[in-house]
PDB file of N, CA and C in Angstrom:
ATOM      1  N   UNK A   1      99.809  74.775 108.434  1.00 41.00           N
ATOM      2  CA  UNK A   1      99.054  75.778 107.727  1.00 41.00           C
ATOM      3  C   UNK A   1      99.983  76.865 107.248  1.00 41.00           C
ATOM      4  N   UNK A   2      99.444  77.185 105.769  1.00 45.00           N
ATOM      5  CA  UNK A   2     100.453  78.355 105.054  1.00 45.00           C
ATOM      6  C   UNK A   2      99.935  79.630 106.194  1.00 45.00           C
ATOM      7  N   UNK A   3     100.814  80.602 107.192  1.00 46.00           N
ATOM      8  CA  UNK A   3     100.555  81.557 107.494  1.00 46.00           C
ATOM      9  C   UNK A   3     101.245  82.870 107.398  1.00 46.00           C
ATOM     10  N   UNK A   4     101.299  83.368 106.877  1.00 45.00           N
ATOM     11  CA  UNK A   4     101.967  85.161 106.797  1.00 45.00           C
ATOM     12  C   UNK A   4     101.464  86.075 107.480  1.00 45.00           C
ATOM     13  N   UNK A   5     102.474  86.562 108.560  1.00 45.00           N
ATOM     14  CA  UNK A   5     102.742  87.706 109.368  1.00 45.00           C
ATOM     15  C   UNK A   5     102.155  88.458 108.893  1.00 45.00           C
ATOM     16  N   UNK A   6     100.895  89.227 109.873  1.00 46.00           N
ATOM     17  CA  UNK A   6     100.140  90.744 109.397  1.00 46.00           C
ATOM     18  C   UNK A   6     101.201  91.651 109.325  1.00 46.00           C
ATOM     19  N   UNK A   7     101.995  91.711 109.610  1.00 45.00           N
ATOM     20  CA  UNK A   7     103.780  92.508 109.589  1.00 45.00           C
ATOM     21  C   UNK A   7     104.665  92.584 108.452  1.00 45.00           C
ATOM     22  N   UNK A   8     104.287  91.710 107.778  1.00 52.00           N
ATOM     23  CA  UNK A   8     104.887  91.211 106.323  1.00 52.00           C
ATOM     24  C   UNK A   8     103.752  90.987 105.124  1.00 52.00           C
ATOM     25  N   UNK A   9     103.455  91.696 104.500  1.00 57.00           N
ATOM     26  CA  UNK A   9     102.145  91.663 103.425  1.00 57.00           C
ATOM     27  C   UNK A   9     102.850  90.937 102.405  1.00 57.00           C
ATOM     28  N   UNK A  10     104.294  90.984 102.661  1.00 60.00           N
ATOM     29  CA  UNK A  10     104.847  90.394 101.080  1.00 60.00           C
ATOM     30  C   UNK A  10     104.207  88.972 100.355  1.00 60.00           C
ATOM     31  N   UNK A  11     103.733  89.268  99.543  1.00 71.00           N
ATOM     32  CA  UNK A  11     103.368  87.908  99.067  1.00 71.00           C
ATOM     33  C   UNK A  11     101.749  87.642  99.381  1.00 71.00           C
ATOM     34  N   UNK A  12     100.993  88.932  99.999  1.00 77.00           N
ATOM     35  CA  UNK A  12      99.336  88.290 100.429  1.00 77.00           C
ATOM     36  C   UNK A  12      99.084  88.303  99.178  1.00 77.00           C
ATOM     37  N   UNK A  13      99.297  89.159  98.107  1.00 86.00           N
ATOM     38  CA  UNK A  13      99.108  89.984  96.694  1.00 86.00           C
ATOM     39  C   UNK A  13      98.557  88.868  95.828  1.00 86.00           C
ATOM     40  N   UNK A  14      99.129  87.384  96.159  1.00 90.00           N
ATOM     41  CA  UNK A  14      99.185  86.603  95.149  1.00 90.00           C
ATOM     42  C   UNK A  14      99.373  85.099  96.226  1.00 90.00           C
ATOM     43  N   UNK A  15      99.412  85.235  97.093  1.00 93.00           N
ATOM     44  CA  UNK A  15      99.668  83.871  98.044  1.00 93.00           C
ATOM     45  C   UNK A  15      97.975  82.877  97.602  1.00 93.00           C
ATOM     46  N   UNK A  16      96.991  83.935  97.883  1.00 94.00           N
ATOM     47  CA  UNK A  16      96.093  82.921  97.902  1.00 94.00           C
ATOM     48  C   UNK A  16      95.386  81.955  96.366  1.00 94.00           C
ATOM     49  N   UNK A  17      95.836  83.078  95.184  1.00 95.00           N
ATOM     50  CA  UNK A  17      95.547  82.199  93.773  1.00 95.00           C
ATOM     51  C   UNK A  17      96.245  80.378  93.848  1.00 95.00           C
ATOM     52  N   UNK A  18      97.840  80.666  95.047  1.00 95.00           N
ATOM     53  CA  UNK A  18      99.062  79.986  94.874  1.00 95.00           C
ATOM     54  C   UNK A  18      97.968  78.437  95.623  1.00 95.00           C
ATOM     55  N   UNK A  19      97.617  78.931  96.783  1.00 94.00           N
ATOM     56  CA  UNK A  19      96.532  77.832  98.146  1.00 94.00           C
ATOM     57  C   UNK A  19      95.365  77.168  97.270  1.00 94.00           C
ATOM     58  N   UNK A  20      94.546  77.868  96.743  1.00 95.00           N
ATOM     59  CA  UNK A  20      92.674  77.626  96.710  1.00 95.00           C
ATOM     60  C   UNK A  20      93.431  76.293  95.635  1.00 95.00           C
ATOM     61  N   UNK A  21      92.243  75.509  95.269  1.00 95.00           N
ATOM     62  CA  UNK A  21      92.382  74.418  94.413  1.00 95.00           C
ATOM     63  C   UNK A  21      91.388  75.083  92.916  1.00 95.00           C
ATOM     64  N   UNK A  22      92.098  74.257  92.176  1.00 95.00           N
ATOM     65  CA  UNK A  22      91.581  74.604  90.418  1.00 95.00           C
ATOM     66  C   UNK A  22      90.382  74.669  90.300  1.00 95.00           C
ATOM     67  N   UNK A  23      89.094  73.865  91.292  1.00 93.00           N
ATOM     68  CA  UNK A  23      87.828  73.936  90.814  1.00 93.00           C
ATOM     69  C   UNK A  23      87.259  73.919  92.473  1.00 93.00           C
ATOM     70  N   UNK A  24      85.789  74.639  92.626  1.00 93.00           N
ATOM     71  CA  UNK A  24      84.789  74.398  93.765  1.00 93.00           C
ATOM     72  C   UNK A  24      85.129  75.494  94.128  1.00 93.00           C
ATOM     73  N   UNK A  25      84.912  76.844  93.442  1.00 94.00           N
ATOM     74  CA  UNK A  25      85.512  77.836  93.723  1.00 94.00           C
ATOM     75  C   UNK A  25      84.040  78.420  93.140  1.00 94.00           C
ATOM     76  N   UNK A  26      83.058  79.269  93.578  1.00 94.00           N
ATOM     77  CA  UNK A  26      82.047  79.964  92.557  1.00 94.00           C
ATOM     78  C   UNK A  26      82.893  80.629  92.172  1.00 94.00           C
ATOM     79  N   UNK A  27      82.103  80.862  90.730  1.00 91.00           N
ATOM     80  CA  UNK A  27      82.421  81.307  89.223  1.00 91.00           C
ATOM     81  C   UNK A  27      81.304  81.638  88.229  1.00 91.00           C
ATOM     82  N   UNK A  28      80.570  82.097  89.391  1.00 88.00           N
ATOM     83  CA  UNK A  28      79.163  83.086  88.018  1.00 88.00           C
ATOM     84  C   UNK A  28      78.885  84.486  88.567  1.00 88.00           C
ATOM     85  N   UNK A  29      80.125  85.407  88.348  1.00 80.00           N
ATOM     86  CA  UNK A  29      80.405  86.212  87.976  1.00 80.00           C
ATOM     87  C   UNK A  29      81.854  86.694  87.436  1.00 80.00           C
ATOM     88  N   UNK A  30      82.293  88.061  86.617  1.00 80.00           N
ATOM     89  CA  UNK A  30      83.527  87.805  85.905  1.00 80.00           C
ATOM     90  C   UNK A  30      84.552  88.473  87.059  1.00 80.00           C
ATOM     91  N   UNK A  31      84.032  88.454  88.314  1.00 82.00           N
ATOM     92  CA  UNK A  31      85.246  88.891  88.893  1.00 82.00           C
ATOM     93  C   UNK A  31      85.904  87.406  89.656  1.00 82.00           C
ATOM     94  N   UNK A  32      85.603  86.088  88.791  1.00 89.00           N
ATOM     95  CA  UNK A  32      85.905  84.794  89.496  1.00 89.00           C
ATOM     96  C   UNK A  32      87.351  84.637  89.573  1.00 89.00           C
ATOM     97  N   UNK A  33      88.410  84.716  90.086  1.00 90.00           N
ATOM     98  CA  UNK A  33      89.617  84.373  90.093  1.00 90.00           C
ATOM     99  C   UNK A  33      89.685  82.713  90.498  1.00 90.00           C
ATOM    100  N   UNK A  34      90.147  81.480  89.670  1.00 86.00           N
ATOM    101  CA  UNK A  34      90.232  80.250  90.163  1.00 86.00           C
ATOM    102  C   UNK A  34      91.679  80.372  90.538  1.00 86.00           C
ATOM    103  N   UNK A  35      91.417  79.187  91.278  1.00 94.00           N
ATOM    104  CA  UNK A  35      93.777  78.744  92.453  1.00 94.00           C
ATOM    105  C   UNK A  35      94.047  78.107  91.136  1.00 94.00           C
ATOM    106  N   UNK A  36      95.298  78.148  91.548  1.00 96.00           N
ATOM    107  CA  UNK A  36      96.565  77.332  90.794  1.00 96.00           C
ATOM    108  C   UNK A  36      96.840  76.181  91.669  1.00 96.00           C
ATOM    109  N   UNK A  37      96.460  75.739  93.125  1.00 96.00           N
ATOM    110  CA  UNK A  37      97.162  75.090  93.950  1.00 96.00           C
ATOM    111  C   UNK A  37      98.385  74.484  93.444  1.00 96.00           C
ATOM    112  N   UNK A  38      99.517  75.137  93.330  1.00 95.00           N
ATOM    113  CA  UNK A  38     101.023  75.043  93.519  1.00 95.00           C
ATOM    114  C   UNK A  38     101.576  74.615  94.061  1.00 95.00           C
ATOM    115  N   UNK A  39     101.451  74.429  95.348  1.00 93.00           N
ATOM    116  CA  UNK A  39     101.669  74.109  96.748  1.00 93.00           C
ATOM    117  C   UNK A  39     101.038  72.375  97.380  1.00 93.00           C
ATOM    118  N   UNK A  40      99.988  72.060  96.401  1.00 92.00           N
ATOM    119  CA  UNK A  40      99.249  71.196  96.881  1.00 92.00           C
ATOM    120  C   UNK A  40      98.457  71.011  97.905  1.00 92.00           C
ATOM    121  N   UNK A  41      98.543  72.501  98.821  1.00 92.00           N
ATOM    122  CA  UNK A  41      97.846  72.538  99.773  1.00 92.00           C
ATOM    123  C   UNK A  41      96.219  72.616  99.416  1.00 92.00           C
ATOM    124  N   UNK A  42      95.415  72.979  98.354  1.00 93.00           N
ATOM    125  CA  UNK A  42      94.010  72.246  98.444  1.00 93.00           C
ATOM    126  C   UNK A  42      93.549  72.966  98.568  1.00 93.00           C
ATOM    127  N   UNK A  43      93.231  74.011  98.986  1.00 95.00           N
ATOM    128  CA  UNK A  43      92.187  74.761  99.741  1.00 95.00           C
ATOM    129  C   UNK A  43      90.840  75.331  99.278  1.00 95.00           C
ATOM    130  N   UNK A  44      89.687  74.519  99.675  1.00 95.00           N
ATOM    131  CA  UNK A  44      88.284  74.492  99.492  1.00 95.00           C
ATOM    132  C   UNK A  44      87.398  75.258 100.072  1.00 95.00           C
ATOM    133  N   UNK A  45      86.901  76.112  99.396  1.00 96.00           N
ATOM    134  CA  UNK A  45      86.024  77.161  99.558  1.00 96.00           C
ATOM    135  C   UNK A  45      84.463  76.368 100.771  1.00 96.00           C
ATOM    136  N   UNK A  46      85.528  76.125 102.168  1.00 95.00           N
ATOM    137  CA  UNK A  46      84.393  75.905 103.227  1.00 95.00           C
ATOM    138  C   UNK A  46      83.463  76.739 103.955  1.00 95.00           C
ATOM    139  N   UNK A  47      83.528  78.029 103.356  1.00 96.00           N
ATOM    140  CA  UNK A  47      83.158  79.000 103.686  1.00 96.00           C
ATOM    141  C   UNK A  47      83.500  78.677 105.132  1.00 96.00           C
ATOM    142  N   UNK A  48      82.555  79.373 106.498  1.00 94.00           N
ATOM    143  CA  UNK A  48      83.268  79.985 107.631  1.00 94.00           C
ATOM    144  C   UNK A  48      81.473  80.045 108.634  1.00 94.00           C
ATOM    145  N   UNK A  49      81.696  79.962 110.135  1.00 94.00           N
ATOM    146  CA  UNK A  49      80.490  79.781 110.712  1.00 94.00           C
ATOM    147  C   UNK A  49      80.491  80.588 112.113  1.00 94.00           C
ATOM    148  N   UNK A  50      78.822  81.085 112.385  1.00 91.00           N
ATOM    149  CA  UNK A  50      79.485  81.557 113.759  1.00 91.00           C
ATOM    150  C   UNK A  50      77.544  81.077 114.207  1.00 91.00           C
ATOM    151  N   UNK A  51      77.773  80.305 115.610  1.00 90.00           N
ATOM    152  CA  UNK A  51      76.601  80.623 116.132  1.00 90.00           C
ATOM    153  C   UNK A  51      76.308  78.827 115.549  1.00 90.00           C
ATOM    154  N   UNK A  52      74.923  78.894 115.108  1.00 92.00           N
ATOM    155  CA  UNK A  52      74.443  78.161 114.275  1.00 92.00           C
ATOM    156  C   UNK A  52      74.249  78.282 112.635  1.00 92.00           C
ATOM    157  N   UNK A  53      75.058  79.000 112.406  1.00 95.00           N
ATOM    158  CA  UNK A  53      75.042  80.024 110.996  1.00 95.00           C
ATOM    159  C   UNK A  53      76.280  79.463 110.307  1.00 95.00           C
ATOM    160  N   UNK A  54      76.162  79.321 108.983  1.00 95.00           N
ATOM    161  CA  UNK A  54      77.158  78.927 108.446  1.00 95.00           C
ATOM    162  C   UNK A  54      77.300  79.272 107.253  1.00 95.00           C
ATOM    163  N   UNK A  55      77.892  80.024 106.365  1.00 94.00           N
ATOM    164  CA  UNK A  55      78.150  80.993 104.992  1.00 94.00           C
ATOM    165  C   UNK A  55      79.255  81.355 104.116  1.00 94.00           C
ATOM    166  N   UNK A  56      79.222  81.352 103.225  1.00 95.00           N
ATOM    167  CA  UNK A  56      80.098  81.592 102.503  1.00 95.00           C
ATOM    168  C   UNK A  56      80.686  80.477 101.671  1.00 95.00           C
ATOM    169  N   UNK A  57      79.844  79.544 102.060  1.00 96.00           N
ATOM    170  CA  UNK A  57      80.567  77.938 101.434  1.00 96.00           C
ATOM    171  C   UNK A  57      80.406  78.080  99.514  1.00 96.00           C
ATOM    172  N   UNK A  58      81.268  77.630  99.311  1.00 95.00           N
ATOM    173  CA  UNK A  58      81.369  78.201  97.724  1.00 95.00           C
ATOM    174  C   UNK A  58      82.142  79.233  97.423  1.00 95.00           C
ATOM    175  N   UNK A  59      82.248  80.140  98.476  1.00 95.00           N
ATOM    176  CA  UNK A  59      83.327  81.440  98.196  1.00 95.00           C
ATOM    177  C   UNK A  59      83.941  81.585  98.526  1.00 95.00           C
ATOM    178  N   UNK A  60      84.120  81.074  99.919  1.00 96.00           N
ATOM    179  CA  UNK A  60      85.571  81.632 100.717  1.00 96.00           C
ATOM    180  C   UNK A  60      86.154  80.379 101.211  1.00 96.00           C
ATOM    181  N   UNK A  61      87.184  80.682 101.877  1.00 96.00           N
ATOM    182  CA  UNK A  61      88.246  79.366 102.721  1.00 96.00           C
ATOM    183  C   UNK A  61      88.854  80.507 103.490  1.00 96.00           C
ATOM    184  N   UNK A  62      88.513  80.090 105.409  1.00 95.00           N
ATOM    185  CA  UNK A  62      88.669  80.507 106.207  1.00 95.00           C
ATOM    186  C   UNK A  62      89.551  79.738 106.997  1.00 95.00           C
ATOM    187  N   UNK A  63      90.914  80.018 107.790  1.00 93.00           N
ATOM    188  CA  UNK A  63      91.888  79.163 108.551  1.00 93.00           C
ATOM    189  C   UNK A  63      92.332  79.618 109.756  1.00 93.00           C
ATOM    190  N   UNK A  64      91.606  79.301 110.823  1.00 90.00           N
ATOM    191  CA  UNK A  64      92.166  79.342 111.801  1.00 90.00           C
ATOM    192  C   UNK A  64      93.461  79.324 112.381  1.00 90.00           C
ATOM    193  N   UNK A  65      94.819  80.311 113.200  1.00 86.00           N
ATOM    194  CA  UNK A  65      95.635  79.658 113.859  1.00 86.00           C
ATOM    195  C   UNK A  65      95.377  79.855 115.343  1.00 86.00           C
ATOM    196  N   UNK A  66      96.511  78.347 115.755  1.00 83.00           N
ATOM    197  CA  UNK A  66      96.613  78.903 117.366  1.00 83.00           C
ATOM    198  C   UNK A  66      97.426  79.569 118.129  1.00 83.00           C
ATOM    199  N   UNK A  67      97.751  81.121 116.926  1.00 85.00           N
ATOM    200  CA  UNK A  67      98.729  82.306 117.742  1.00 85.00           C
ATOM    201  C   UNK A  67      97.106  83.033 117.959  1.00 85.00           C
ATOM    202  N   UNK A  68      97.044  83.688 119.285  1.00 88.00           N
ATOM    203  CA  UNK A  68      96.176  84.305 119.757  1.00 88.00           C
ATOM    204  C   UNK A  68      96.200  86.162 119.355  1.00 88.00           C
ATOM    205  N   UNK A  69      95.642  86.802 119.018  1.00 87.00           N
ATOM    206  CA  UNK A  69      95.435  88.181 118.493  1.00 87.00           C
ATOM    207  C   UNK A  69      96.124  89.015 119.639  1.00 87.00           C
ATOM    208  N   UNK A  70      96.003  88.736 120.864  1.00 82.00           N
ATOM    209  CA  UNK A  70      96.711  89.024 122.409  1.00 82.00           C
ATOM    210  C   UNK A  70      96.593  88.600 123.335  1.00 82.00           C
ATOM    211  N   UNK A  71      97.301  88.819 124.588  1.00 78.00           N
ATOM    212  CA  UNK A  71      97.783  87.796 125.585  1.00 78.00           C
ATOM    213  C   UNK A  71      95.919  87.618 126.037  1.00 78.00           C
ATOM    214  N   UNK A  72      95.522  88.721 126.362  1.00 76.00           N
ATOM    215  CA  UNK A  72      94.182  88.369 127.102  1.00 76.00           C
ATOM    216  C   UNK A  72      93.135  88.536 126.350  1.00 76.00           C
ATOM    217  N   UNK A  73      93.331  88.332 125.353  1.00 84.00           N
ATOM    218  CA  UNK A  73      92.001  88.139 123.616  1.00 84.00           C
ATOM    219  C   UNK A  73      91.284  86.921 123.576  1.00 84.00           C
ATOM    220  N   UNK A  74      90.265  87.155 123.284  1.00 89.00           N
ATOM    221  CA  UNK A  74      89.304  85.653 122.620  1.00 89.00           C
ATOM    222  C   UNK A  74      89.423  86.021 121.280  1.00 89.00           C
ATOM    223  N   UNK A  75      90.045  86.786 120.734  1.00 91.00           N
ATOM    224  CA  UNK A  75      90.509  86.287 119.216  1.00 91.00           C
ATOM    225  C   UNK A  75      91.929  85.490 118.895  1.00 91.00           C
ATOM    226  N   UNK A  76      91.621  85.172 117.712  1.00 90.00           N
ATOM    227  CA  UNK A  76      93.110  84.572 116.999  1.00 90.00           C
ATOM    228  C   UNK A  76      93.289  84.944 115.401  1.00 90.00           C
ATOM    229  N   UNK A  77      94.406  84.671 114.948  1.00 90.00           N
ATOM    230  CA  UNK A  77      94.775  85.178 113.800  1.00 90.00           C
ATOM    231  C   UNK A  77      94.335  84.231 112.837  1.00 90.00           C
ATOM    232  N   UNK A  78      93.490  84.308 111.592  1.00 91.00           N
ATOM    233  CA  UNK A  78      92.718  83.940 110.628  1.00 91.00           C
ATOM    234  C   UNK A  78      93.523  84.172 109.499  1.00 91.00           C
ATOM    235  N   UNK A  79      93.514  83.027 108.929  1.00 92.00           N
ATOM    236  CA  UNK A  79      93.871  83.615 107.089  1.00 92.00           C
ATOM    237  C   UNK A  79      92.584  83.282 106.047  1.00 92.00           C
ATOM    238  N   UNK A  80      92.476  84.151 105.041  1.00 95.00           N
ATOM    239  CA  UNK A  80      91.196  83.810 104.700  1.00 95.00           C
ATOM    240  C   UNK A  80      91.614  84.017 103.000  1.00 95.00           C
ATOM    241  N   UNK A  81      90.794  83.415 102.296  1.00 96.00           N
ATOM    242  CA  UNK A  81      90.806  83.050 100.662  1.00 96.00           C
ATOM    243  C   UNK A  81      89.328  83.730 100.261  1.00 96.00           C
ATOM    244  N   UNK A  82      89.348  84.455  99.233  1.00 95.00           N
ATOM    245  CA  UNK A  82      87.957  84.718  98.368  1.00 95.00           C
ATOM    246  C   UNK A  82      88.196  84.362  97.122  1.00 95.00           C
ATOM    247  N   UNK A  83      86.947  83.962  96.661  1.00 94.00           N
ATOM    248  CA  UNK A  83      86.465  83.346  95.234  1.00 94.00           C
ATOM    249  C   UNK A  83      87.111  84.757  93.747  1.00 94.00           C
ATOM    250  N   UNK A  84      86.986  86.130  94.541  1.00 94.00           N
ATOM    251  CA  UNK A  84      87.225  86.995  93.605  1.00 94.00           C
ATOM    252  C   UNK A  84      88.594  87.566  93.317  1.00 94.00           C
ATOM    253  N   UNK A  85      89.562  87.018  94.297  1.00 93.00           N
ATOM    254  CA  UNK A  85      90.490  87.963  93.918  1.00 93.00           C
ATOM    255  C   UNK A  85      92.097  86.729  94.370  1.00 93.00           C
ATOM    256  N   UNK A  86      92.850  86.901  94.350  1.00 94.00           N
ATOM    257  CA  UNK A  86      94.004  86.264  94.791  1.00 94.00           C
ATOM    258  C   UNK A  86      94.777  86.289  95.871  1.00 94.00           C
ATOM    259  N   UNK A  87      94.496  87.152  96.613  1.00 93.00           N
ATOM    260  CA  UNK A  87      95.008  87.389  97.886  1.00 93.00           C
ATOM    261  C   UNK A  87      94.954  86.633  98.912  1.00 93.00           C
ATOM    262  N   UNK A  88      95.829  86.609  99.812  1.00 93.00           N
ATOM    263  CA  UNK A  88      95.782  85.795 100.928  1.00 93.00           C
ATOM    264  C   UNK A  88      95.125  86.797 102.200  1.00 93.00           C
ATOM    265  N   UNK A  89      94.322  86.922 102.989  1.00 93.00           N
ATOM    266  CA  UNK A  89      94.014  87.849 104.082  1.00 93.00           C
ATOM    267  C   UNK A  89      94.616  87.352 105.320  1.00 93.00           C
ATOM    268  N   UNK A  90      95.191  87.753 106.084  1.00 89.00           N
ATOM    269  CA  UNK A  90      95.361  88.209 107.555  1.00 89.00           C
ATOM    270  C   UNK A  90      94.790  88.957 108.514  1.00 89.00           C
ATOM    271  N   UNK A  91      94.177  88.678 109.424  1.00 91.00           N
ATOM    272  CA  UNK A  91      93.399  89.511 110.061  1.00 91.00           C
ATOM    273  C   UNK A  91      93.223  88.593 111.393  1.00 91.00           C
ATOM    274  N   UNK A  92      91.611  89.000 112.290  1.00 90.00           N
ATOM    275  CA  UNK A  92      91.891  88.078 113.489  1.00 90.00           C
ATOM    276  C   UNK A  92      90.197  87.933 113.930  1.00 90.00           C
ATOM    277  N   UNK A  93      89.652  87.111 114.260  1.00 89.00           N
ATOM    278  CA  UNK A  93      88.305  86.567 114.410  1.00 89.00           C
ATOM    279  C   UNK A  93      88.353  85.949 115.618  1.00 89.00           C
ATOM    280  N   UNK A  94      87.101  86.167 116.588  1.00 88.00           N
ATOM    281  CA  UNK A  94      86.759  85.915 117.896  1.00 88.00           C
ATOM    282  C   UNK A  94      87.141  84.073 117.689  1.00 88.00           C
ATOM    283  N   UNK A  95      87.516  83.583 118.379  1.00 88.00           N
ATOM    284  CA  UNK A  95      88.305  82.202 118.946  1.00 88.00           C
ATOM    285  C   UNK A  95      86.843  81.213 118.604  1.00 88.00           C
ATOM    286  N   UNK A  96      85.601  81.367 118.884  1.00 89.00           N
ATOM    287  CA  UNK A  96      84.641  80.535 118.708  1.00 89.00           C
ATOM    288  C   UNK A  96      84.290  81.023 117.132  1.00 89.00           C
ATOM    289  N   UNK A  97      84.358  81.614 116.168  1.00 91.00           N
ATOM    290  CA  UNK A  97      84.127  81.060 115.127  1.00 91.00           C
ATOM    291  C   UNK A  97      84.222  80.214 114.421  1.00 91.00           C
ATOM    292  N   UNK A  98      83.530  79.634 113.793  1.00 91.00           N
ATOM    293  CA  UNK A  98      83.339  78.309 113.122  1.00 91.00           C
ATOM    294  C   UNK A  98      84.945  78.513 112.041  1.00 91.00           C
ATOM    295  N   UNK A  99      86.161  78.329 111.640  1.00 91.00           N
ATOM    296  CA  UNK A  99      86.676  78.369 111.000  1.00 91.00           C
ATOM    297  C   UNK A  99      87.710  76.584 110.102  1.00 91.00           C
ATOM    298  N   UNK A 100      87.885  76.485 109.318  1.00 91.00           N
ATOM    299  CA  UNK A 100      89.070  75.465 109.144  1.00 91.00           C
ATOM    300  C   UNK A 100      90.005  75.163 109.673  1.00 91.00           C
ATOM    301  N   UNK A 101      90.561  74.188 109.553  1.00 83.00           N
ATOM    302  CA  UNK A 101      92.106  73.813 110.219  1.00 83.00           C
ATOM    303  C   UNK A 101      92.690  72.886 109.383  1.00 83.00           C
ATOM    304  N   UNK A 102      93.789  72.864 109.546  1.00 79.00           N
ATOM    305  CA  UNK A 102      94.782  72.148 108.324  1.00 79.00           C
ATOM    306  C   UNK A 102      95.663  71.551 109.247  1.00 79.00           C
ATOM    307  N   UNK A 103      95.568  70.257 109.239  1.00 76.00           N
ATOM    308  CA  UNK A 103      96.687  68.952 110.498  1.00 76.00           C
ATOM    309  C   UNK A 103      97.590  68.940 109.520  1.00 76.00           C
ATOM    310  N   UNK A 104      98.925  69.437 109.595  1.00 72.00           N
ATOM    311  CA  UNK A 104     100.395  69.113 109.552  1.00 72.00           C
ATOM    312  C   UNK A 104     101.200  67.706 109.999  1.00 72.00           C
ATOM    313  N   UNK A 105     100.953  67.071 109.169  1.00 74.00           N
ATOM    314  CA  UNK A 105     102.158  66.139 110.002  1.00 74.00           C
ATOM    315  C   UNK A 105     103.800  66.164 110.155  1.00 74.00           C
ATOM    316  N   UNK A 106     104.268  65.939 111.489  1.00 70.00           N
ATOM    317  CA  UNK A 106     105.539  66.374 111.143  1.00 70.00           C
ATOM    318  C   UNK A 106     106.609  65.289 110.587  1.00 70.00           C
TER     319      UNK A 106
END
């Protein structure tokens, strides 16, 4: 998984136009920014879930990692994609949210 250090913003500015894929992105309104996927990494607006609840599908792409937010946290560090803008987000979401994952092979 593409991840950037909450420590290092360089590159959130424009990382995520670089991830999302060319289409399955909503786009009925004019603040729609579509991906370039550059990278080939794909990334599909699965939106994100908590509970029995599940939202955002069409707008966002939510990614789980398994670096933990802190030693004794039930969160972890999230990267997240929106339909409106290009940015990549960093931030950190309780460990049981419904989020994506991306298998690497090595």
């Amino acid at each position: 998984m593409f991840f950037i250090e909450k420590t290092n913003d360089k590159g959130t500015d424009t990382a995520g136009k670089h991830l999302k894929t060319t289409s399955g992105w909503y786009s009925g309104d004019f603040d729609y920014k579509p991906g370039l996927d550059t990278y080939g990494f794909a990334a599909l607006p699965a939106g994100g879930g908590r509970g029995n609840d599940i939202y955002d599908v069409g707008h966002s792409a939510y990614f789980c990692s398994a670096t933990s937010y802190d030693v004794d946290s039930n969160s972890a560090y999230r990267s997240s994609m929106l339909y409106y803008n290009d940015n990549l987000d960093v931030s950190y979401d309780k460990k049981d949210y419904g989020r994506s994952v991306r298998c690497i092979k090595d």
